[in-house]
Coordinates of C-alpha atoms and ligand atoms in Angstrom, one line a residue:
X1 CA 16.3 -27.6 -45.5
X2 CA 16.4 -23.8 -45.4
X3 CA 19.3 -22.0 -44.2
X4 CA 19.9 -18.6 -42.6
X5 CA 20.5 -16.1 -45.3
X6 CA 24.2 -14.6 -44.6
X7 CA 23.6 -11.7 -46.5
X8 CA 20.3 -10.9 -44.7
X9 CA 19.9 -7.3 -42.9
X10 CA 19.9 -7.1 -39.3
X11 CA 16.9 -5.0 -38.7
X12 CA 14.2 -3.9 -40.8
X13 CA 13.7 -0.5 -41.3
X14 CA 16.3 0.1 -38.8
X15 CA 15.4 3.9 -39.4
X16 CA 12.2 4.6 -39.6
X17 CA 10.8 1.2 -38.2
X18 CA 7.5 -0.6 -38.8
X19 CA 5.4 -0.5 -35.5
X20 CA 2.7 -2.6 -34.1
X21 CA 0.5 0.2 -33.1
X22 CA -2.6 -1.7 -32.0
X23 CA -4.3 -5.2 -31.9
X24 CA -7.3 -6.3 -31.0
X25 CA -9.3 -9.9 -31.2
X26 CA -12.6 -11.4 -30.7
X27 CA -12.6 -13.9 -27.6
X28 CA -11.6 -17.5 -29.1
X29 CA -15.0 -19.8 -29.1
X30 CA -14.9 -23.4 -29.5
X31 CA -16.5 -23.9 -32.9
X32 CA -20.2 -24.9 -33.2
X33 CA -20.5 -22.7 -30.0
X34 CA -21.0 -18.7 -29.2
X35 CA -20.0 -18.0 -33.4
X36 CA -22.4 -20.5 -35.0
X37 CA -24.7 -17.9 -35.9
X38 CA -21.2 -16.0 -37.5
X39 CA -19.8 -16.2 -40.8
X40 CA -15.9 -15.2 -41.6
X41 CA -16.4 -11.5 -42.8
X42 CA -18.8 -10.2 -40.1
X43 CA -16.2 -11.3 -37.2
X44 CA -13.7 -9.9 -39.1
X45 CA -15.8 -6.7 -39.8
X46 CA -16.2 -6.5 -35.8
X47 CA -12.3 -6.5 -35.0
X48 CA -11.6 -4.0 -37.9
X49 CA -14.5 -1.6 -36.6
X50 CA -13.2 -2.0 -32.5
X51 CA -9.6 -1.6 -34.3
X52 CA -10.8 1.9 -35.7
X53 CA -12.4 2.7 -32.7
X54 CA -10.1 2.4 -29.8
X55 CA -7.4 4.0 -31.8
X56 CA -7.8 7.5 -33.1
X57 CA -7.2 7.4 -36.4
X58 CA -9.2 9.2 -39.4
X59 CA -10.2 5.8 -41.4
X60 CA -9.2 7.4 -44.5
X61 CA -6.2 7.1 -43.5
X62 CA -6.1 3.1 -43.9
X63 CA -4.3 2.6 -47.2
X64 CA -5.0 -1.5 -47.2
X65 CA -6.4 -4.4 -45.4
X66 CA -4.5 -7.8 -45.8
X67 CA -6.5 -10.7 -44.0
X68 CA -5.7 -14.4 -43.3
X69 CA -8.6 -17.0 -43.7
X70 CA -7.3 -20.9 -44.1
X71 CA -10.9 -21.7 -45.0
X72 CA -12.3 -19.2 -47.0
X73 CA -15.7 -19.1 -47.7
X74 CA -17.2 -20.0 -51.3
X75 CA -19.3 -17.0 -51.6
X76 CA -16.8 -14.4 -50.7
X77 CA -13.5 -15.5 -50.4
X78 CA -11.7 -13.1 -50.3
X79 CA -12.6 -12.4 -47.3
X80 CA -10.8 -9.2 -46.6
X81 CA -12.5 -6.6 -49.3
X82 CA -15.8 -8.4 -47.8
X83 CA -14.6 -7.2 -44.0
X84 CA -13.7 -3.5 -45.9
X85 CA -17.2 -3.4 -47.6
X86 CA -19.4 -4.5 -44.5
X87 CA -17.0 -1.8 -41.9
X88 CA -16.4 1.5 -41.2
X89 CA -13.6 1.5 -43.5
X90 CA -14.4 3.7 -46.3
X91 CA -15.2 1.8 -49.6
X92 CA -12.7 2.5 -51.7
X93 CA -9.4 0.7 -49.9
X94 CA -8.5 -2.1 -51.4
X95 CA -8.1 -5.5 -49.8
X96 CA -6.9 -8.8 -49.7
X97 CA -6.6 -12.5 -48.1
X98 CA -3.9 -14.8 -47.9
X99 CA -3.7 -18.2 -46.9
X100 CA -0.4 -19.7 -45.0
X101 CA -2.5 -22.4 -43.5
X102 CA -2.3 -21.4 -39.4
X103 CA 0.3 -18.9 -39.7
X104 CA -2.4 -16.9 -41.9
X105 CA -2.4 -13.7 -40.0
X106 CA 1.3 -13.7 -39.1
X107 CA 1.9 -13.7 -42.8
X108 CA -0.9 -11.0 -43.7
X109 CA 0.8 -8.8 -41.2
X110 CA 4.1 -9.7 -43.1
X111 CA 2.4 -8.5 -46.4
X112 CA 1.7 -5.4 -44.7
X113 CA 5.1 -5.4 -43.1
X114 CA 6.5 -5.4 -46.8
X115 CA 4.2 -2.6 -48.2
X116 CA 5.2 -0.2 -45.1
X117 CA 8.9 -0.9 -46.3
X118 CA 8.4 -0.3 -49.9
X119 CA 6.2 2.5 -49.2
X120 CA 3.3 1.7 -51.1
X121 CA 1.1 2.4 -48.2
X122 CA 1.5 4.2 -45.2
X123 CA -1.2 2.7 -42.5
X124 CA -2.1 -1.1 -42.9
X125 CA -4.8 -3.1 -41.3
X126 CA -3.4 -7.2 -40.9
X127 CA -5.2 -9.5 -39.4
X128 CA -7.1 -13.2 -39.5
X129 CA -10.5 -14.9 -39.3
X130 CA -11.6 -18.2 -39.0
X131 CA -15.2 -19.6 -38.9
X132 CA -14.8 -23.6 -38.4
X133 CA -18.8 -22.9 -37.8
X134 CA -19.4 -21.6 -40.9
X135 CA -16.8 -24.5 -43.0
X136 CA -19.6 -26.1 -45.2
X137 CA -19.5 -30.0 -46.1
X138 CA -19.0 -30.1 -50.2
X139 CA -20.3 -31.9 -52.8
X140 CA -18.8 -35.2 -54.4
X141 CA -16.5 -34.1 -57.6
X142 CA -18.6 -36.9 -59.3
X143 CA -22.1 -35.0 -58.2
X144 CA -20.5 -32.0 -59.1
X145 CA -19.9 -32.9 -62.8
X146 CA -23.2 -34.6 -63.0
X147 CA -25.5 -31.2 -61.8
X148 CA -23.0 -29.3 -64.3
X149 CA -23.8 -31.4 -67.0
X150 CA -27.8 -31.1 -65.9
X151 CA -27.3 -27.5 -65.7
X152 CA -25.7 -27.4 -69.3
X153 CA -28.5 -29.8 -70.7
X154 CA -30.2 -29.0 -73.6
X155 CA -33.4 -31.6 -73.0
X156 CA -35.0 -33.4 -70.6
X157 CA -32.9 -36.3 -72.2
X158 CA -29.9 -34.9 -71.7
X159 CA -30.9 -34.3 -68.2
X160 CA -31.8 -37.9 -67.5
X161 CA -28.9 -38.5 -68.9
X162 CA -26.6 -36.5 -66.8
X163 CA -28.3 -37.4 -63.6
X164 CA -28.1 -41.5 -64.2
X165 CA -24.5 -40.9 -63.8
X166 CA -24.3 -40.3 -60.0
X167 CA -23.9 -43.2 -58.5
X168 CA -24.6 -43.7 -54.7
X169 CA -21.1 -42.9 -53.0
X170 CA -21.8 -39.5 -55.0
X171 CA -24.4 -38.5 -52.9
X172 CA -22.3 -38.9 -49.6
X173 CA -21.0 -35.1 -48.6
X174 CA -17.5 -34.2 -48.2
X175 CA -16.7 -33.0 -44.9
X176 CA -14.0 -30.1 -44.4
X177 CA -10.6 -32.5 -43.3
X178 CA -7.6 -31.0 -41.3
X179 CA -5.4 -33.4 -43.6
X180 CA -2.4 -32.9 -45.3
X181 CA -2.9 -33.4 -48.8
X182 CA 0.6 -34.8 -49.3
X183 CA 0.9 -37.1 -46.4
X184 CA -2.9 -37.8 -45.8
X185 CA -1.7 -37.1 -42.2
X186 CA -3.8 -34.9 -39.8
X187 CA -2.2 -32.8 -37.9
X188 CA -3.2 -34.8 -35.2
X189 CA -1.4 -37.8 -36.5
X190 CA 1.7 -35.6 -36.8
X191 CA 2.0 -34.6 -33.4
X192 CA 1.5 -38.1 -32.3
X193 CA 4.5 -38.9 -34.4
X194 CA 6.8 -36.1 -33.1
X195 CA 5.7 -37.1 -29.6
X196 CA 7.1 -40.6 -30.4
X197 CA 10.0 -39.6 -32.2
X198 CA 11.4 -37.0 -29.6
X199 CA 10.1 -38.8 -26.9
X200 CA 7.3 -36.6 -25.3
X201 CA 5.2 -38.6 -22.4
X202 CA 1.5 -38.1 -22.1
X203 CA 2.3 -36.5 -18.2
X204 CA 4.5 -33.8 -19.7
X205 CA 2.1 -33.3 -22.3
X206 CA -0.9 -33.0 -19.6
X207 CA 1.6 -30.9 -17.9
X208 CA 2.1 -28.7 -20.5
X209 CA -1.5 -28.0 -21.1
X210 CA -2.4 -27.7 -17.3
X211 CA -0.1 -24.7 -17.2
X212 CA -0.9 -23.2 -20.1
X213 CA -4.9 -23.1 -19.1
X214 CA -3.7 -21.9 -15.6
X215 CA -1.6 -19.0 -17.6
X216 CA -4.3 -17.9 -19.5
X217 CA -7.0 -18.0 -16.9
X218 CA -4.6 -16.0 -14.4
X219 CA -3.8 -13.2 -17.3
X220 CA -7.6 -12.3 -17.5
X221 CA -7.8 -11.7 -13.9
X222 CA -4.8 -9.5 -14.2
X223 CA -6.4 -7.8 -17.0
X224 CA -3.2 -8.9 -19.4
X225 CA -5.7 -9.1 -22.3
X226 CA -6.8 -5.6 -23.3
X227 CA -7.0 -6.3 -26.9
X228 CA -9.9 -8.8 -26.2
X229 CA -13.4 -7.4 -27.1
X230 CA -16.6 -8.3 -26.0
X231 CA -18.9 -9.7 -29.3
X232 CA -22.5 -10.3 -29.0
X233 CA -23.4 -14.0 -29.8
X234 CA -26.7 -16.4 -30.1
X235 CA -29.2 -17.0 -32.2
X236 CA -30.8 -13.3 -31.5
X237 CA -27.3 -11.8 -30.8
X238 CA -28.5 -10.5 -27.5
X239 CA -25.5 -12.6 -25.5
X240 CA -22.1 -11.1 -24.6
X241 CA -18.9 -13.6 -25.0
X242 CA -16.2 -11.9 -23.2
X243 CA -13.4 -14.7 -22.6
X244 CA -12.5 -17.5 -24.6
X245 CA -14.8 -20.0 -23.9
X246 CA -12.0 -23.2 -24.4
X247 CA -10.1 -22.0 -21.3
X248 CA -11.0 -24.1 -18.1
X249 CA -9.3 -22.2 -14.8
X250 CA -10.0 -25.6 -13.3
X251 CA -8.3 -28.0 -15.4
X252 CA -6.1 -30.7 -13.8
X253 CA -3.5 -33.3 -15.2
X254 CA -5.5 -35.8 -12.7
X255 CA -8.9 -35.0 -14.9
X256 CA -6.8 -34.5 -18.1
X257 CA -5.4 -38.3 -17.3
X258 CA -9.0 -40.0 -17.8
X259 CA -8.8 -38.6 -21.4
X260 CA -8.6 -41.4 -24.6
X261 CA -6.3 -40.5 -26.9
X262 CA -7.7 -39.2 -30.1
X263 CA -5.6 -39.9 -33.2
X264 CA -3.9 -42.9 -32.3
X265 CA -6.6 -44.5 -30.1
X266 CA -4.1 -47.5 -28.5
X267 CA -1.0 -46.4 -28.0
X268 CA -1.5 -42.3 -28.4
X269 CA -0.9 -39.6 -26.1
X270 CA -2.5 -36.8 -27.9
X271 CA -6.1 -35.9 -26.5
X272 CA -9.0 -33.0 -26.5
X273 CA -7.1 -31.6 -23.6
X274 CA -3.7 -31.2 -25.1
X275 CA -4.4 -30.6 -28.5
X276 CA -5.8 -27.4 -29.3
X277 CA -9.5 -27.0 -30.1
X278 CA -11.0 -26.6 -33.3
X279 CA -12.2 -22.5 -32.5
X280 CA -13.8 -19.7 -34.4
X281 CA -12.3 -15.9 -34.0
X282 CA -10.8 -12.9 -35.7
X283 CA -8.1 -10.6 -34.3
X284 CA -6.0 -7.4 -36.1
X285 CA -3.1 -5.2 -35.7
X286 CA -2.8 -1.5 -37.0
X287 CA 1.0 -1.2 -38.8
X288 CA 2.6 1.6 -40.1
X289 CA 6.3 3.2 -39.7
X290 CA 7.8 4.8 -36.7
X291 CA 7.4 8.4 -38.6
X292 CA 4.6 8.3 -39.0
X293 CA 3.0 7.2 -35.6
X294 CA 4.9 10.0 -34.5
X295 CA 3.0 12.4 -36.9
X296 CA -0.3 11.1 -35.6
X297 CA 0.7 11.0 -31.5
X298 CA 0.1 7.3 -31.4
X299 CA 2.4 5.2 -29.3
X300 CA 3.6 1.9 -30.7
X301 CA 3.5 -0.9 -28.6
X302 CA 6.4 -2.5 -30.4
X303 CA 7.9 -2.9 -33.7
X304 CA 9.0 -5.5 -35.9
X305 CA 12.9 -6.7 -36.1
X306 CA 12.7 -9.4 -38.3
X307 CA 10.7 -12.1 -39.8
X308 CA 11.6 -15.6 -41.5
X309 CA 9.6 -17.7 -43.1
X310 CA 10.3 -21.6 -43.7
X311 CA 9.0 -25.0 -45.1
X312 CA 9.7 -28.1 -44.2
X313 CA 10.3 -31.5 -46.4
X314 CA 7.1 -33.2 -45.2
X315 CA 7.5 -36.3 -46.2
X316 CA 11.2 -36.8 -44.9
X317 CA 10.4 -34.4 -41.9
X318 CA 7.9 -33.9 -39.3
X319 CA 5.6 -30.6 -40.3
X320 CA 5.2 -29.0 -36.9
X321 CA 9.1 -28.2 -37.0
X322 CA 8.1 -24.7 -38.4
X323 CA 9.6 -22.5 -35.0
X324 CA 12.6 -24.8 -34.8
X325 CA 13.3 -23.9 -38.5
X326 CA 11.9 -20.7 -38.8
X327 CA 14.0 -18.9 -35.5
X328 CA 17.5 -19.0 -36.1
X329 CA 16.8 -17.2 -39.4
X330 CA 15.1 -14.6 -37.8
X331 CA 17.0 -14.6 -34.9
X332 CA 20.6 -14.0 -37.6
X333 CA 18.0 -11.5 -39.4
X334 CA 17.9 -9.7 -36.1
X335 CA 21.3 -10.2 -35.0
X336 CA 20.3 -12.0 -31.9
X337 CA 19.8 -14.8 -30.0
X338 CA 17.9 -17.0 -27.9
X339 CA 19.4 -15.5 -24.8
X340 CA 18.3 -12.0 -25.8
X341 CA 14.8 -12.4 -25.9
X342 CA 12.4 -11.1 -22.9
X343 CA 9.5 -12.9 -24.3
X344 CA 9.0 -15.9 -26.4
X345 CA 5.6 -16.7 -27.5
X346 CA 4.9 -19.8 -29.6
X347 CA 1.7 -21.1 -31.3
X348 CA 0.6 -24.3 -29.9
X349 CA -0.9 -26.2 -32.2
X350 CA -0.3 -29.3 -29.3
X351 CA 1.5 -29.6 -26.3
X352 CA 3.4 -32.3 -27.9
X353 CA 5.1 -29.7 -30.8
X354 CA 5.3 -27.4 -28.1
X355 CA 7.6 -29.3 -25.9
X356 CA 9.4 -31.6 -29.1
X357 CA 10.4 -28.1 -30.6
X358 CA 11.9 -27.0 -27.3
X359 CA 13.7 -30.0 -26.9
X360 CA 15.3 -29.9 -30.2
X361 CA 16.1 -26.3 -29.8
X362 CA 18.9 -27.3 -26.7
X363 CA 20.1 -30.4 -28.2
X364 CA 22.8 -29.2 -30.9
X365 CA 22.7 -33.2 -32.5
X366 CA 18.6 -32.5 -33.2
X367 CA 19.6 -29.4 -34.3
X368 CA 22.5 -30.5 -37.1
X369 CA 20.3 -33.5 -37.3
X370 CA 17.6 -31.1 -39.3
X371 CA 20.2 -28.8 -41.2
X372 CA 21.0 -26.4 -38.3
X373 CA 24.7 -25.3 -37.4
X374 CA 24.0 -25.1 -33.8
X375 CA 21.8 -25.5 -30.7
X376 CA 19.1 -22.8 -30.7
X377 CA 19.3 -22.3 -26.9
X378 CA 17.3 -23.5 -23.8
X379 CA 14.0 -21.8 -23.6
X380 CA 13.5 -20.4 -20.1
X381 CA 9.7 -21.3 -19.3
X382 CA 8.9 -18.3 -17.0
X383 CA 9.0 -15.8 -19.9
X384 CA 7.5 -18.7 -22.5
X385 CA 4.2 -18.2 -23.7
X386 CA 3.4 -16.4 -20.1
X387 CA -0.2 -16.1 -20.9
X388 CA -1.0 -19.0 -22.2
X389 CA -1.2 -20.5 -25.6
X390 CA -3.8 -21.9 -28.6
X391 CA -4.0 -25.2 -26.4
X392 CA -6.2 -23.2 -23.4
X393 CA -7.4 -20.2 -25.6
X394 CA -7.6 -21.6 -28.9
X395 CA -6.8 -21.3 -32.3
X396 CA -9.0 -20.5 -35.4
X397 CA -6.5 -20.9 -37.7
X398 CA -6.4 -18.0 -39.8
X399 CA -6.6 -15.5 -36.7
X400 CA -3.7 -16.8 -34.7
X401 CA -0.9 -14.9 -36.2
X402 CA -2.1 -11.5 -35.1
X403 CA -3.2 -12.7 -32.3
X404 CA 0.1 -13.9 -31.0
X405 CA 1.6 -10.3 -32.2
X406 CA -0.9 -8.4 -30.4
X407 CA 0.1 -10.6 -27.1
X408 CA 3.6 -10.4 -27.3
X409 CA 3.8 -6.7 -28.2
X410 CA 1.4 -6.3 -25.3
X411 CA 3.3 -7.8 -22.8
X412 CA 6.7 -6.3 -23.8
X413 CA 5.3 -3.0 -23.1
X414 CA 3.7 -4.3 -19.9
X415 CA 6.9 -5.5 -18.9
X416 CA 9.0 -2.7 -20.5
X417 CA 10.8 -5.2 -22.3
X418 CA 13.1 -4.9 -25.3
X419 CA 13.1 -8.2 -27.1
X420 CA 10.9 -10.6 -27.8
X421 CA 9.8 -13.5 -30.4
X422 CA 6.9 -15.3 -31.8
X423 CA 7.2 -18.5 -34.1
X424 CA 4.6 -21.0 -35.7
X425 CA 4.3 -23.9 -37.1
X426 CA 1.2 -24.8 -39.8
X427 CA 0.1 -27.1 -41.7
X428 CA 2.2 -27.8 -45.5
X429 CA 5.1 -27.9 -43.1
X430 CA 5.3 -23.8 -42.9
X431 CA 7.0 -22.2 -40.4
X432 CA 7.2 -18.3 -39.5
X433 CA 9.1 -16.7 -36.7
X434 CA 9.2 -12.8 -35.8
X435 CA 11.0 -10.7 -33.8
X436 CA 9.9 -7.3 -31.8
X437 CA 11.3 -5.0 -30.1
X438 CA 10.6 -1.8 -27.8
Ligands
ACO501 C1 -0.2 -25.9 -37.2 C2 -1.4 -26.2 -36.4 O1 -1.9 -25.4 -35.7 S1 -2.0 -27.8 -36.6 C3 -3.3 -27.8 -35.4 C4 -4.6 -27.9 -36.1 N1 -5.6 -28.1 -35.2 C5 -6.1 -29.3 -35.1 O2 -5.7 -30.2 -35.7 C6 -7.3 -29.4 -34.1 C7 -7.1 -30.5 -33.2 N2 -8.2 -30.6 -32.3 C8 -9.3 -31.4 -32.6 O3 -9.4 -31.9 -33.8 C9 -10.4 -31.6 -31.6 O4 -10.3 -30.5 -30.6 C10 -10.2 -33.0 -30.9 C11 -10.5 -34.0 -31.9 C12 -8.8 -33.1 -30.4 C13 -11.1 -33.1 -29.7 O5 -12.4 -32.8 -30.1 P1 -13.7 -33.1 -29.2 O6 -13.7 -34.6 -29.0 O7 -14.9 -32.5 -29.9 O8 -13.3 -32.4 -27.9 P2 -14.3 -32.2 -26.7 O9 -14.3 -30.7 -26.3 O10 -15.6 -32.8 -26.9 O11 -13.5 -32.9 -25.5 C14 -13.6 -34.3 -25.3 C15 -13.6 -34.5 -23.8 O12 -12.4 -34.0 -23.3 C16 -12.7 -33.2 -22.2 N3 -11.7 -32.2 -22.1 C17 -11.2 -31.4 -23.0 N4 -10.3 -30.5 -22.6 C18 -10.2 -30.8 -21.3 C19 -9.4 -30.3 -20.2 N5 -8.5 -29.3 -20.5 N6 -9.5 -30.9 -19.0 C20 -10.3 -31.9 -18.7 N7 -11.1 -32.4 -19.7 C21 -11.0 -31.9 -20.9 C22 -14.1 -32.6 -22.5 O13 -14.8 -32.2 -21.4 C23 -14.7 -33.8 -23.1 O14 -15.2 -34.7 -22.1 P3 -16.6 -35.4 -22.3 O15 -16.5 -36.3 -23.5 O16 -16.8 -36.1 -21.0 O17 -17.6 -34.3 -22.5

């Protein structure tokens, strides 16, 4: 189990920091809905142009794009030089995409967080994409030998040949799996075992997700979520999405209660409603140092303290542990503490690892159970996840991250808060936590 690093800084950058200038996002649509008709590097094309856009900034001034994408597609997967050649961004930056499984984003923007701090660039777009509309069913391994072997065939004997090999069950298509490779688990499966283990009801859960869907829905009225741009959507693009179309303003734990669970169908508690939905969307943040934001007359709206990055055991531990592992190593990084923060925003993958990792956080014996010295502190729910989380507005996987920065940085300056922290779990049993400040 990973352990806070004693020799670790306590700020990054402390004098010339990195700041969160901008972000911006798509709305979040359920998959198979208002994205179907797009693929990975056109949404992410669309937040890097509004990106350029609303902030004035001379493009050739963008020294790198980093992008997250869990799913990348097969005919351009890396995904982020695909978004620089389709954009306004001129031609010549060079760009990349990483893969951290949900906490894709988080972890490009820590790439770019790094560069700032080396100094080998200057101005970095980070940000995520994920089509589940566009994930494509594969072939068999078997069928994919035998049409290699057809392909490579000298004769039409040879291509008999190779093509009496598949047998039936070749033919079937692999569909895309949310399944741990190691385990076999989904991560549905794991969040019904961490409800069972730390004991989280199906009412608290249905509680949980009631008030995030009521968060969210009362932030758009208030007009908390700038950084959402309208896209235009349908089979002629001539539609406007403008709001993530998971959230329901008039959800109720009654409604929520007629719900089967999903991914343990007799004795589960995990269902559509508090799990979040599989979603497509893109979202980006602008990064560069304090210096020179200043030069250009941009404002940050925060910048970054510290980050820490984890993984978990999976197979002797439960994998959604990721923001009870990742925290108090950001939090020494930082040289604070629960108690500090204004904000605390955490993914939610489900209500159940939403509430299991708050538990564990004020219960020292959970705590020293998983390696920890101490409790990590009782989370104080008015100024958790006060918009609402991935649950109501969902979670394409690989734009999360930067989604999450964008909100919290947003609502710090809102607020005029100093302090605040963001921390995921994903998939491999990764964890990443962050910590901004004003
Ligand atoms: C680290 C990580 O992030 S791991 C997380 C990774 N993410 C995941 O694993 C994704 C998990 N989610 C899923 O796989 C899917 O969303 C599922 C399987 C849970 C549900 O999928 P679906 O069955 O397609 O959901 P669907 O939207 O059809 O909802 C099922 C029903 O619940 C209802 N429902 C869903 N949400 C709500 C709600 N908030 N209130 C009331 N009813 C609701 C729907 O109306 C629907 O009802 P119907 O059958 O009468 O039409």
């Amino acid at each position: 189990m990973a352990k806070p690093n004693s020799n670790s800084p306590t700020a990054l950058g402390a004098n010339d920091r990195v700041a969160i200038v901008a972000g911006v996002r798509t709305p979040f649509a359920r998959a198979w809905t208002a994205f179907k008709h797009w693929n990975e590097a056109d949404l992410g094309r669309a937040v890097a142009n509004e990106l350029l856009n609303r902030v004035d900034i001379d493009p050739e001034l963008i020294d790198e794009l980093i992008f997250g994408c869990v799913s990348a597609p097969m005919d351009g997967p890396n995904v982020g030089r695909e978004i620089v050649l389709r954009s306004q961004l001129p031609k010549h930056i060079p760009a990349s995409t990483v893969q951290m499984y949900c906490a894709s984003s988080a972890y490009a923007a820590v790439q770019g967080i790094n560069a700032l701090l080396l100094g080998t660039s200057e101005v970095v777009i980070a940000g995520g994409v994920e089509s589940m509309s566009s994930a494509r069913a594969r072939f068999s391994l078997g069928l994919s030998h035998a049409l290699q072997d057809v392909s490579r065939a000298r004769n039409l004997q040879d291509r008999l040949k190779a093509l009496s090999q598949i047998k039936a069950g070749d033919l079937l298509p692999e569909q895309p799996a949310i399944e741990e490779p190691t385990t076999g688990k989904s991560m549905g499966e794991s969040a019904e075992d961490m409800a069972k283990l730390y004991g989280i009801g199906r009412q608290e859960q249905d509680a949980y997700a009631e008030l995030t869907h009521h968060r969210a829905a009362a932030a758009y009225e208030s007009g908390a979520f700038p950084e959402v741009m309208p896209v235009l959507h349908g089979e002629n693009f001539d539609q406007v999405i403008e709001r993530d179309n998971n959230l329901r303003a008039d959800t109720t734990v009654e409604r929520m209660a007629r719900l089967k669970p999903v991914f343990d169908r007799r004795h589960g508690t995990v269902t559509a409603a508090n799990a979040s939905p599989l979603t497509d969307g893109a979202s980006a943040v602008l990064l560069m140092r304090e210096s020179r934001a200043k030069k250009l007359g941009l404002t940050p709206m925060a910048f970054v303290r510290s980050y820490a990055q984890v993984g978990i055991d999976i197979q002797r531990h439960n994998l959604l542990l990721g923001p009870t592992l990742a925290t108090p190593i950001a939090f020494e990084r930082a040289g604070v503490s629960l108690n500090d923060m204004d904000l605390v925003e955490m993914h939610e993958a489900f209500a159940a690892q939403v509430l299991a990792n708050i538990k564990i956080w004020k219960d020292k014996d959970l705590c020293q159970g998983l390696g920890l010295d101490e409790a990590i502190g009782e989370v104080n729910m008015d100024t958790f996840n006060v918009h609402g989380g991935s649950v109501a507005l969902g979670h394409p996987f690989g734009a999360t991250g930067t989604r999450l920065i964008t909100q919290l940085a947003g609502e710090l300056q809102r607020r005029d808060k100093n302090l605040g922290l963001l921390t995921m779990c994903a998939a491999g049993g990764l964890g990443l936590s962050m910590v901004l400040e004003r």
